[in-house]
Amino acid sequence: MTDKRNLKTIKTLKHKFENLSLVKDTSGLALVEFAFAAPLLLTLGMSGLETANLAIAHLQVSQVAMLAADNASRVRSSIDEADIREIFTGVHLTGNSIDFSPNARVILSNLEHNGKLGSDEGQWIRWQRCYGSNTTYSSSFGAEGDGENDASLADGIGPVGKKIQATSASAVNFVEVIYDYKPLITDKIFGNVVIRYQSAFVARERTDHALKNASSIPNSDLWKCDRYATIA
């Protein structure tokens, strides 16, 4: 008997509850659902935008490396300090959309056979020029003059297993690019990302690989690797 009374009471309370105007009011349902879903949607959207931006940065940095090495190798007969400025101007313009110049270091090295025989035979970096305001990085593979009189660069330069060598009749323009990635939204997604690329091209139809200065550009304006600056 008691159970029947309890059941009747429960049904009565349920009926009253279901007929309350507050329960029937669903006007704020969409807003409540959105409030629960918004953080997830916002996180996914931000992550997607940051991923796309990182992919674009990788693409542009790789293009900068290839562009610099290719353009340096297209200068025929001989190469001049004025050519170096033109090459770095192209670098600056290519990376402008990712704020490249203030956050990157570009190292352009001219690699040749050192002309030695026997135990001193190897490769040498005849000249090296650098661009960018990032003071954190330097060449991972050598500096100007390395290997000129010894076999310290006998295997050439480049990553392990992918080293580049020049023949005795040619020169290779080798470019290293290091860029501190600047996030579009936040660095909480990928952390501090350093993007690195290398590229190398053989000099085309160049008979003199020494770096000239026919325009008599002042030493302070040369893009030597102790200079950390950008093209305005």
PDB file of C-alpha atoms in Angstrom:
ATOM      1  CA  MET A   1       0.000   0.000   0.000  1.00  0.00           C
ATOM      2  CA  THR A   2       2.803   2.331   0.952  1.00  0.00           C
ATOM      3  CA  ASP A   3       4.619   1.638  -2.299  1.00  0.00           C
ATOM      4  CA  LYS A   4       1.527   2.578  -4.313  1.00  0.00           C
ATOM      5  CA  ARG A   5       1.207   5.864  -2.412  1.00  0.00           C
ATOM      6  CA  ASN A   6       4.891   6.662  -3.008  1.00  0.00           C
ATOM      7  CA  LEU A   7       4.541   5.875  -6.677  1.00  0.00           C
ATOM      8  CA  LYS A   8       1.485   8.125  -6.942  1.00  0.00           C
ATOM      9  CA  THR A   9       3.323  10.935  -5.164  1.00  0.00           C
ATOM     10  CA  ILE A  10       6.286  10.594  -7.525  1.00  0.00           C
ATOM     11  CA  LYS A  11       4.011  10.710 -10.567  1.00  0.00           C
ATOM     12  CA  THR A  12       2.247  13.802  -9.185  1.00  0.00           C
ATOM     13  CA  LEU A  13       5.552  15.603  -8.563  1.00  0.00           C
ATOM     14  CA  LYS A  14       6.829  14.591 -11.993  1.00  0.00           C
ATOM     15  CA  HIS A  15       3.685  15.930 -13.643  1.00  0.00           C
ATOM     16  CA  LYS A  16       3.968  19.243 -11.794  1.00  0.00           C
ATOM     17  CA  PHE A  17       7.696  19.536 -12.643  1.00  0.00           C
ATOM     18  CA  GLU A  18       7.150  18.812 -16.352  1.00  0.00           C
ATOM     19  CA  ASN A  19       4.486  21.523 -16.518  1.00  0.00           C
ATOM     20  CA  LEU A  20       6.585  24.239 -14.928  1.00  0.00           C
ATOM     21  CA  SER A  21       7.138  27.158 -17.329  1.00  0.00           C
ATOM     22  CA  LEU A  22      10.863  27.129 -16.533  1.00  0.00           C
ATOM     23  CA  VAL A  23      11.180  23.524 -17.695  1.00  0.00           C
ATOM     24  CA  LYS A  24       9.236  24.149 -20.884  1.00  0.00           C
ATOM     25  CA  ASP A  25      11.288  27.237 -21.767  1.00  0.00           C
ATOM     26  CA  THR A  26      13.979  26.180 -24.325  1.00  0.00           C
ATOM     27  CA  SER A  27      14.799  29.652 -25.632  1.00  0.00           C
ATOM     28  CA  GLY A  28      18.345  29.588 -24.152  1.00  0.00           C
ATOM     29  CA  LEU A  29      19.183  26.037 -25.167  1.00  0.00           C
ATOM     30  CA  ALA A  30      21.342  27.019 -28.144  1.00  0.00           C
ATOM     31  CA  LEU A  31      23.261  29.505 -26.029  1.00  0.00           C
ATOM     32  CA  VAL A  32      23.985  26.914 -23.360  1.00  0.00           C
ATOM     33  CA  GLU A  33      25.128  24.382 -25.978  1.00  0.00           C
ATOM     34  CA  PHE A  34      27.368  27.005 -27.575  1.00  0.00           C
ATOM     35  CA  ALA A  35      28.870  27.872 -24.195  1.00  0.00           C
ATOM     36  CA  PHE A  36      29.898  24.238 -23.752  1.00  0.00           C
ATOM     37  CA  ALA A  37      31.191  23.842 -27.326  1.00  0.00           C
ATOM     38  CA  ALA A  38      32.907  27.232 -27.745  1.00  0.00           C
ATOM     39  CA  PRO A  39      36.167  26.418 -25.897  1.00  0.00           C
ATOM     40  CA  LEU A  40      36.653  23.264 -27.957  1.00  0.00           C
ATOM     41  CA  LEU A  41      35.845  25.001 -31.244  1.00  0.00           C
ATOM     42  CA  LEU A  42      38.101  27.941 -30.370  1.00  0.00           C
ATOM     43  CA  THR A  43      40.992  25.630 -29.487  1.00  0.00           C
ATOM     44  CA  LEU A  44      40.620  23.647 -32.702  1.00  0.00           C
ATOM     45  CA  GLY A  45      40.367  26.832 -34.765  1.00  0.00           C
ATOM     46  CA  MET A  46      43.462  28.399 -33.200  1.00  0.00           C
ATOM     47  CA  SER A  47      45.429  25.173 -33.591  1.00  0.00           C
ATOM     48  CA  GLY A  48      44.436  24.955 -37.249  1.00  0.00           C
ATOM     49  CA  LEU A  49      45.476  28.549 -37.950  1.00  0.00           C
ATOM     50  CA  GLU A  50      48.801  28.092 -36.145  1.00  0.00           C
ATOM     51  CA  THR A  51      49.496  24.844 -38.020  1.00  0.00           C
ATOM     52  CA  ALA A  52      48.800  26.527 -41.354  1.00  0.00           C
ATOM     53  CA  ASN A  53      51.024  29.476 -40.436  1.00  0.00           C
ATOM     54  CA  LEU A  54      53.871  27.160 -39.437  1.00  0.00           C
ATOM     55  CA  ALA A  55      53.564  25.278 -42.729  1.00  0.00           C
ATOM     56  CA  ILE A  56      53.718  28.561 -44.656  1.00  0.00           C
ATOM     57  CA  ALA A  57      56.794  29.616 -42.666  1.00  0.00           C
ATOM     58  CA  HIS A  58      58.551  26.330 -43.526  1.00  0.00           C
ATOM     59  CA  LEU A  59      57.720  26.829 -47.196  1.00  0.00           C
ATOM     60  CA  GLN A  60      59.014  30.399 -47.262  1.00  0.00           C
ATOM     61  CA  VAL A  61      62.228  29.621 -45.386  1.00  0.00           C
ATOM     62  CA  SER A  62      62.977  26.751 -47.777  1.00  0.00           C
ATOM     63  CA  GLN A  63      62.306  29.108 -50.698  1.00  0.00           C
ATOM     64  CA  VAL A  64      64.682  31.693 -49.215  1.00  0.00           C
ATOM     65  CA  ALA A  65      67.461  29.090 -49.007  1.00  0.00           C
ATOM     66  CA  MET A  66      66.923  27.931 -52.576  1.00  0.00           C
ATOM     67  CA  LEU A  67      66.543  31.477 -53.923  1.00  0.00           C
ATOM     68  CA  ALA A  68      69.775  32.717 -52.347  1.00  0.00           C
ATOM     69  CA  ALA A  69      71.848  29.752 -53.518  1.00  0.00           C
ATOM     70  CA  ASP A  70      70.347  29.807 -57.010  1.00  0.00           C
ATOM     71  CA  ASN A  71      70.766  33.560 -57.492  1.00  0.00           C
ATOM     72  CA  ALA A  72      74.360  33.454 -56.269  1.00  0.00           C
ATOM     73  CA  SER A  73      75.086  30.706 -58.787  1.00  0.00           C
ATOM     74  CA  ARG A  74      73.526  32.629 -61.678  1.00  0.00           C
ATOM     75  CA  VAL A  75      76.115  35.433 -61.463  1.00  0.00           C
ATOM     76  CA  ARG A  76      78.488  34.659 -64.324  1.00  0.00           C
ATOM     77  CA  SER A  77      82.115  35.555 -65.164  1.00  0.00           C
ATOM     78  CA  SER A  78      82.779  36.876 -61.630  1.00  0.00           C
ATOM     79  CA  ILE A  79      80.823  37.861 -58.541  1.00  0.00           C
ATOM     80  CA  ASP A  80      80.837  41.211 -56.756  1.00  0.00           C
ATOM     81  CA  GLU A  81      79.788  42.633 -53.389  1.00  0.00           C
ATOM     82  CA  ALA A  82      77.025  44.483 -55.250  1.00  0.00           C
ATOM     83  CA  ASP A  83      75.670  41.099 -56.368  1.00  0.00           C
ATOM     84  CA  ILE A  84      75.599  39.977 -52.750  1.00  0.00           C
ATOM     85  CA  ARG A  85      73.414  42.937 -51.823  1.00  0.00           C
ATOM     86  CA  GLU A  86      71.025  42.116 -54.667  1.00  0.00           C
ATOM     87  CA  ILE A  87      70.823  38.501 -53.517  1.00  0.00           C
ATOM     88  CA  PHE A  88      70.053  39.546 -49.950  1.00  0.00           C
ATOM     89  CA  THR A  89      67.480  42.065 -51.178  1.00  0.00           C
ATOM     90  CA  GLY A  90      65.661  39.143 -52.799  1.00  0.00           C
ATOM     91  CA  VAL A  91      65.892  37.249 -49.503  1.00  0.00           C
ATOM     92  CA  HIS A  92      64.418  40.207 -47.631  1.00  0.00           C
ATOM     93  CA  LEU A  93      61.481  40.579 -50.000  1.00  0.00           C
ATOM     94  CA  THR A  94      60.729  36.859 -50.110  1.00  0.00           C
ATOM     95  CA  GLY A  95      60.508  36.568 -46.331  1.00  0.00           C
ATOM     96  CA  ASN A  96      58.787  39.868 -45.681  1.00  0.00           C
ATOM     97  CA  SER A  97      55.387  38.334 -44.902  1.00  0.00           C
ATOM     98  CA  ILE A  98      56.777  36.266 -41.998  1.00  0.00           C
ATOM     99  CA  ASP A  99      58.923  39.068 -40.534  1.00  0.00           C
ATOM    100  CA  PHE A 100      61.950  37.110 -41.702  1.00  0.00           C
ATOM    101  CA  SER A 101      64.901  39.525 -41.701  1.00  0.00           C
ATOM    102  CA  PRO A 102      64.885  40.547 -38.000  1.00  0.00           C
ATOM    103  CA  ASN A 103      64.471  36.951 -36.817  1.00  0.00           C
ATOM    104  CA  ALA A 104      66.741  35.012 -39.169  1.00  0.00           C
ATOM    105  CA  ARG A 105      70.319  34.397 -40.179  1.00  0.00           C
ATOM    106  CA  VAL A 106      71.298  33.584 -43.761  1.00  0.00           C
ATOM    107  CA  ILE A 107      74.849  32.333 -44.400  1.00  0.00           C
ATOM    108  CA  LEU A 108      76.089  32.196 -47.994  1.00  0.00           C
ATOM    109  CA  SER A 109      79.358  30.294 -48.453  1.00  0.00           C
ATOM    110  CA  ASN A 110      81.436  29.829 -51.598  1.00  0.00           C
ATOM    111  CA  LEU A 111      82.904  26.313 -51.498  1.00  0.00           C
ATOM    112  CA  GLU A 112      85.794  25.241 -53.724  1.00  0.00           C
ATOM    113  CA  HIS A 113      88.519  22.626 -53.991  1.00  0.00           C
ATOM    114  CA  ASN A 114      91.564  23.942 -52.130  1.00  0.00           C
ATOM    115  CA  GLY A 115      93.972  23.005 -54.915  1.00  0.00           C
ATOM    116  CA  LYS A 116      96.183  20.949 -52.579  1.00  0.00           C
ATOM    117  CA  LEU A 117      97.415  17.404 -53.016  1.00  0.00           C
ATOM    118  CA  GLY A 118      98.085  14.579 -50.623  1.00  0.00           C
ATOM    119  CA  SER A 119      97.152  14.915 -46.978  1.00  0.00           C
ATOM    120  CA  ASP A 120      96.180  18.577 -47.342  1.00  0.00           C
ATOM    121  CA  GLU A 121      93.691  18.041 -50.172  1.00  0.00           C
ATOM    122  CA  GLY A 122      90.139  19.032 -49.436  1.00  0.00           C
ATOM    123  CA  GLN A 123      87.527  21.752 -49.766  1.00  0.00           C
ATOM    124  CA  TRP A 124      87.713  25.354 -48.598  1.00  0.00           C
ATOM    125  CA  ILE A 125      85.362  28.242 -48.008  1.00  0.00           C
ATOM    126  CA  ARG A 126      86.829  31.017 -50.146  1.00  0.00           C
ATOM    127  CA  TRP A 127      84.364  33.642 -48.930  1.00  0.00           C
ATOM    128  CA  GLN A 128      81.291  33.861 -46.775  1.00  0.00           C
ATOM    129  CA  ARG A 129      78.590  36.508 -46.462  1.00  0.00           C
ATOM    130  CA  CYS A 130      75.703  36.740 -43.972  1.00  0.00           C
ATOM    131  CA  TYR A 131      72.358  38.493 -43.646  1.00  0.00           C
ATOM    132  CA  GLY A 132      69.783  39.039 -40.894  1.00  0.00           C
ATOM    133  CA  SER A 133      69.597  40.559 -37.424  1.00  0.00           C
ATOM    134  CA  ASN A 134      69.414  37.312 -35.460  1.00  0.00           C
ATOM    135  CA  THR A 135      72.621  37.141 -33.415  1.00  0.00           C
ATOM    136  CA  THR A 136      71.949  33.679 -31.973  1.00  0.00           C
ATOM    137  CA  TYR A 137      73.184  31.586 -34.892  1.00  0.00           C
ATOM    138  CA  SER A 138      76.331  31.137 -36.952  1.00  0.00           C
ATOM    139  CA  SER A 139      77.348  28.644 -39.604  1.00  0.00           C
ATOM    140  CA  SER A 140      77.170  25.007 -38.557  1.00  0.00           C
ATOM    141  CA  PHE A 141      79.693  23.957 -41.204  1.00  0.00           C
ATOM    142  CA  GLY A 142      82.598  26.403 -41.203  1.00  0.00           C
ATOM    143  CA  ALA A 143      83.753  29.993 -41.595  1.00  0.00           C
ATOM    144  CA  GLU A 144      85.492  31.957 -44.333  1.00  0.00           C
ATOM    145  CA  GLY A 145      88.992  30.595 -44.956  1.00  0.00           C
ATOM    146  CA  ASP A 146      88.389  27.177 -43.386  1.00  0.00           C
ATOM    147  CA  GLY A 147      90.147  24.362 -45.271  1.00  0.00           C
ATOM    148  CA  GLU A 148      92.318  26.607 -47.438  1.00  0.00           C
ATOM    149  CA  ASN A 149      95.612  24.974 -46.453  1.00  0.00           C
ATOM    150  CA  ASP A 150      94.555  21.694 -44.872  1.00  0.00           C
ATOM    151  CA  ALA A 151      92.081  18.822 -45.103  1.00  0.00           C
ATOM    152  CA  SER A 152      89.784  20.042 -42.330  1.00  0.00           C
ATOM    153  CA  LEU A 153      86.934  20.156 -44.860  1.00  0.00           C
ATOM    154  CA  ALA A 154      88.017  17.122 -46.840  1.00  0.00           C
ATOM    155  CA  ASP A 155      84.455  15.780 -46.989  1.00  0.00           C
ATOM    156  CA  GLY A 156      82.921  19.141 -47.888  1.00  0.00           C
ATOM    157  CA  ILE A 157      80.190  20.918 -45.930  1.00  0.00           C
ATOM    158  CA  GLY A 158      76.600  20.115 -45.090  1.00  0.00           C
ATOM    159  CA  PRO A 159      74.629  17.784 -42.799  1.00  0.00           C
ATOM    160  CA  VAL A 160      76.076  14.391 -41.966  1.00  0.00           C
ATOM    161  CA  GLY A 161      75.475  12.019 -44.856  1.00  0.00           C
ATOM    162  CA  LYS A 162      74.583  14.887 -47.208  1.00  0.00           C
ATOM    163  CA  LYS A 163      77.847  16.795 -47.502  1.00  0.00           C
ATOM    164  CA  ILE A 164      78.483  18.881 -50.626  1.00  0.00           C
ATOM    165  CA  GLN A 165      81.799  19.028 -52.489  1.00  0.00           C
ATOM    166  CA  ALA A 166      83.017  21.191 -55.359  1.00  0.00           C
ATOM    167  CA  THR A 167      85.096  19.807 -58.216  1.00  0.00           C
ATOM    168  CA  SER A 168      88.468  21.311 -59.038  1.00  0.00           C
ATOM    169  CA  ALA A 169      86.884  23.176 -61.963  1.00  0.00           C
ATOM    170  CA  SER A 170      83.838  24.639 -60.210  1.00  0.00           C
ATOM    171  CA  ALA A 171      82.480  26.277 -57.086  1.00  0.00           C
ATOM    172  CA  VAL A 172      79.364  25.577 -55.055  1.00  0.00           C
ATOM    173  CA  ASN A 173      77.241  28.278 -53.453  1.00  0.00           C
ATOM    174  CA  PHE A 174      75.983  26.797 -50.191  1.00  0.00           C
ATOM    175  CA  VAL A 175      73.292  28.563 -48.155  1.00  0.00           C
ATOM    176  CA  GLU A 176      72.204  27.970 -44.573  1.00  0.00           C
ATOM    177  CA  VAL A 177      69.024  29.613 -43.278  1.00  0.00           C
ATOM    178  CA  ILE A 178      68.024  29.643 -39.607  1.00  0.00           C
ATOM    179  CA  TYR A 179      64.767  31.329 -38.579  1.00  0.00           C
ATOM    180  CA  ASP A 180      63.159  31.746 -35.163  1.00  0.00           C
ATOM    181  CA  TYR A 181      59.513  31.100 -35.929  1.00  0.00           C
ATOM    182  CA  LYS A 182      57.119  33.823 -34.842  1.00  0.00           C
ATOM    183  CA  PRO A 183      53.691  32.332 -33.988  1.00  0.00           C
ATOM    184  CA  LEU A 184      50.552  33.807 -35.434  1.00  0.00           C
ATOM    185  CA  ILE A 185      48.569  33.396 -32.201  1.00  0.00           C
ATOM    186  CA  THR A 186      50.591  31.826 -29.399  1.00  0.00           C
ATOM    187  CA  ASP A 187      53.711  29.749 -28.769  1.00  0.00           C
ATOM    188  CA  LYS A 188      51.769  27.524 -26.353  1.00  0.00           C
ATOM    189  CA  ILE A 189      50.826  25.199 -29.209  1.00  0.00           C
ATOM    190  CA  PHE A 190      54.215  24.341 -30.745  1.00  0.00           C
ATOM    191  CA  GLY A 191      56.636  25.988 -28.298  1.00  0.00           C
ATOM    192  CA  ASN A 192      59.763  27.726 -29.535  1.00  0.00           C
ATOM    193  CA  VAL A 193      60.330  26.541 -33.096  1.00  0.00           C
ATOM    194  CA  VAL A 194      63.605  27.023 -34.994  1.00  0.00           C
ATOM    195  CA  ILE A 195      63.304  26.404 -38.749  1.00  0.00           C
ATOM    196  CA  ARG A 196      66.477  25.390 -40.604  1.00  0.00           C
ATOM    197  CA  TYR A 197      67.062  24.765 -44.291  1.00  0.00           C
ATOM    198  CA  GLN A 198      70.100  24.398 -46.542  1.00  0.00           C
ATOM    199  CA  SER A 199      70.463  24.645 -50.293  1.00  0.00           C
ATOM    200  CA  ALA A 200      73.374  24.387 -52.733  1.00  0.00           C
ATOM    201  CA  PHE A 201      73.875  25.205 -56.416  1.00  0.00           C
ATOM    202  CA  VAL A 202      76.928  24.913 -58.639  1.00  0.00           C
ATOM    203  CA  ALA A 203      78.113  28.263 -60.049  1.00  0.00           C
ATOM    204  CA  ARG A 204      77.183  28.552 -63.738  1.00  0.00           C
ATOM    205  CA  GLU A 205      79.805  29.562 -66.287  1.00  0.00           C
ATOM    206  CA  ARG A 206      81.878  31.447 -63.706  1.00  0.00           C
ATOM    207  CA  THR A 207      85.586  31.486 -64.364  1.00  0.00           C
ATOM    208  CA  ASP A 208      86.619  33.639 -61.399  1.00  0.00           C
ATOM    209  CA  HIS A 209      85.159  32.727 -58.010  1.00  0.00           C
ATOM    210  CA  ALA A 210      86.889  35.430 -55.980  1.00  0.00           C
ATOM    211  CA  LEU A 211      84.525  38.017 -54.500  1.00  0.00           C
ATOM    212  CA  LYS A 212      85.214  41.422 -56.078  1.00  0.00           C
ATOM    213  CA  ASN A 213      84.301  44.931 -54.928  1.00  0.00           C
ATOM    214  CA  ALA A 214      84.276  46.904 -58.157  1.00  0.00           C
ATOM    215  CA  SER A 215      81.967  49.533 -56.671  1.00  0.00           C
ATOM    216  CA  SER A 216      84.343  50.149 -53.746  1.00  0.00           C
ATOM    217  CA  ILE A 217      81.614  49.576 -51.179  1.00  0.00           C
ATOM    218  CA  PRO A 218      82.919  50.629 -47.727  1.00  0.00           C
ATOM    219  CA  ASN A 219      83.999  47.762 -45.510  1.00  0.00           C
ATOM    220  CA  SER A 220      81.347  48.672 -42.921  1.00  0.00           C
ATOM    221  CA  ASP A 221      78.624  48.163 -45.546  1.00  0.00           C
ATOM    222  CA  LEU A 222      79.809  44.747 -46.718  1.00  0.00           C
ATOM    223  CA  TRP A 223      77.633  41.820 -45.665  1.00  0.00           C
ATOM    224  CA  LYS A 224      80.363  40.095 -43.705  1.00  0.00           C
ATOM    225  CA  CYS A 225      79.413  37.638 -40.990  1.00  0.00           C
ATOM    226  CA  ASP A 226      80.267  39.985 -38.154  1.00  0.00           C
ATOM    227  CA  ARG A 227      77.494  42.291 -39.338  1.00  0.00           C
ATOM    228  CA  TYR A 228      73.959  41.828 -38.064  1.00  0.00           C
ATOM    229  CA  ALA A 229      71.667  44.033 -40.108  1.00  0.00           C
ATOM    230  CA  THR A 230      68.762  44.051 -42.509  1.00  0.00           C
ATOM    231  CA  ILE A 231      67.976  45.851 -45.750  1.00  0.00           C
ATOM    232  CA  ALA A 232      65.697  48.801 -45.084  1.00  0.00           C
TER     233      ALA A 232
END
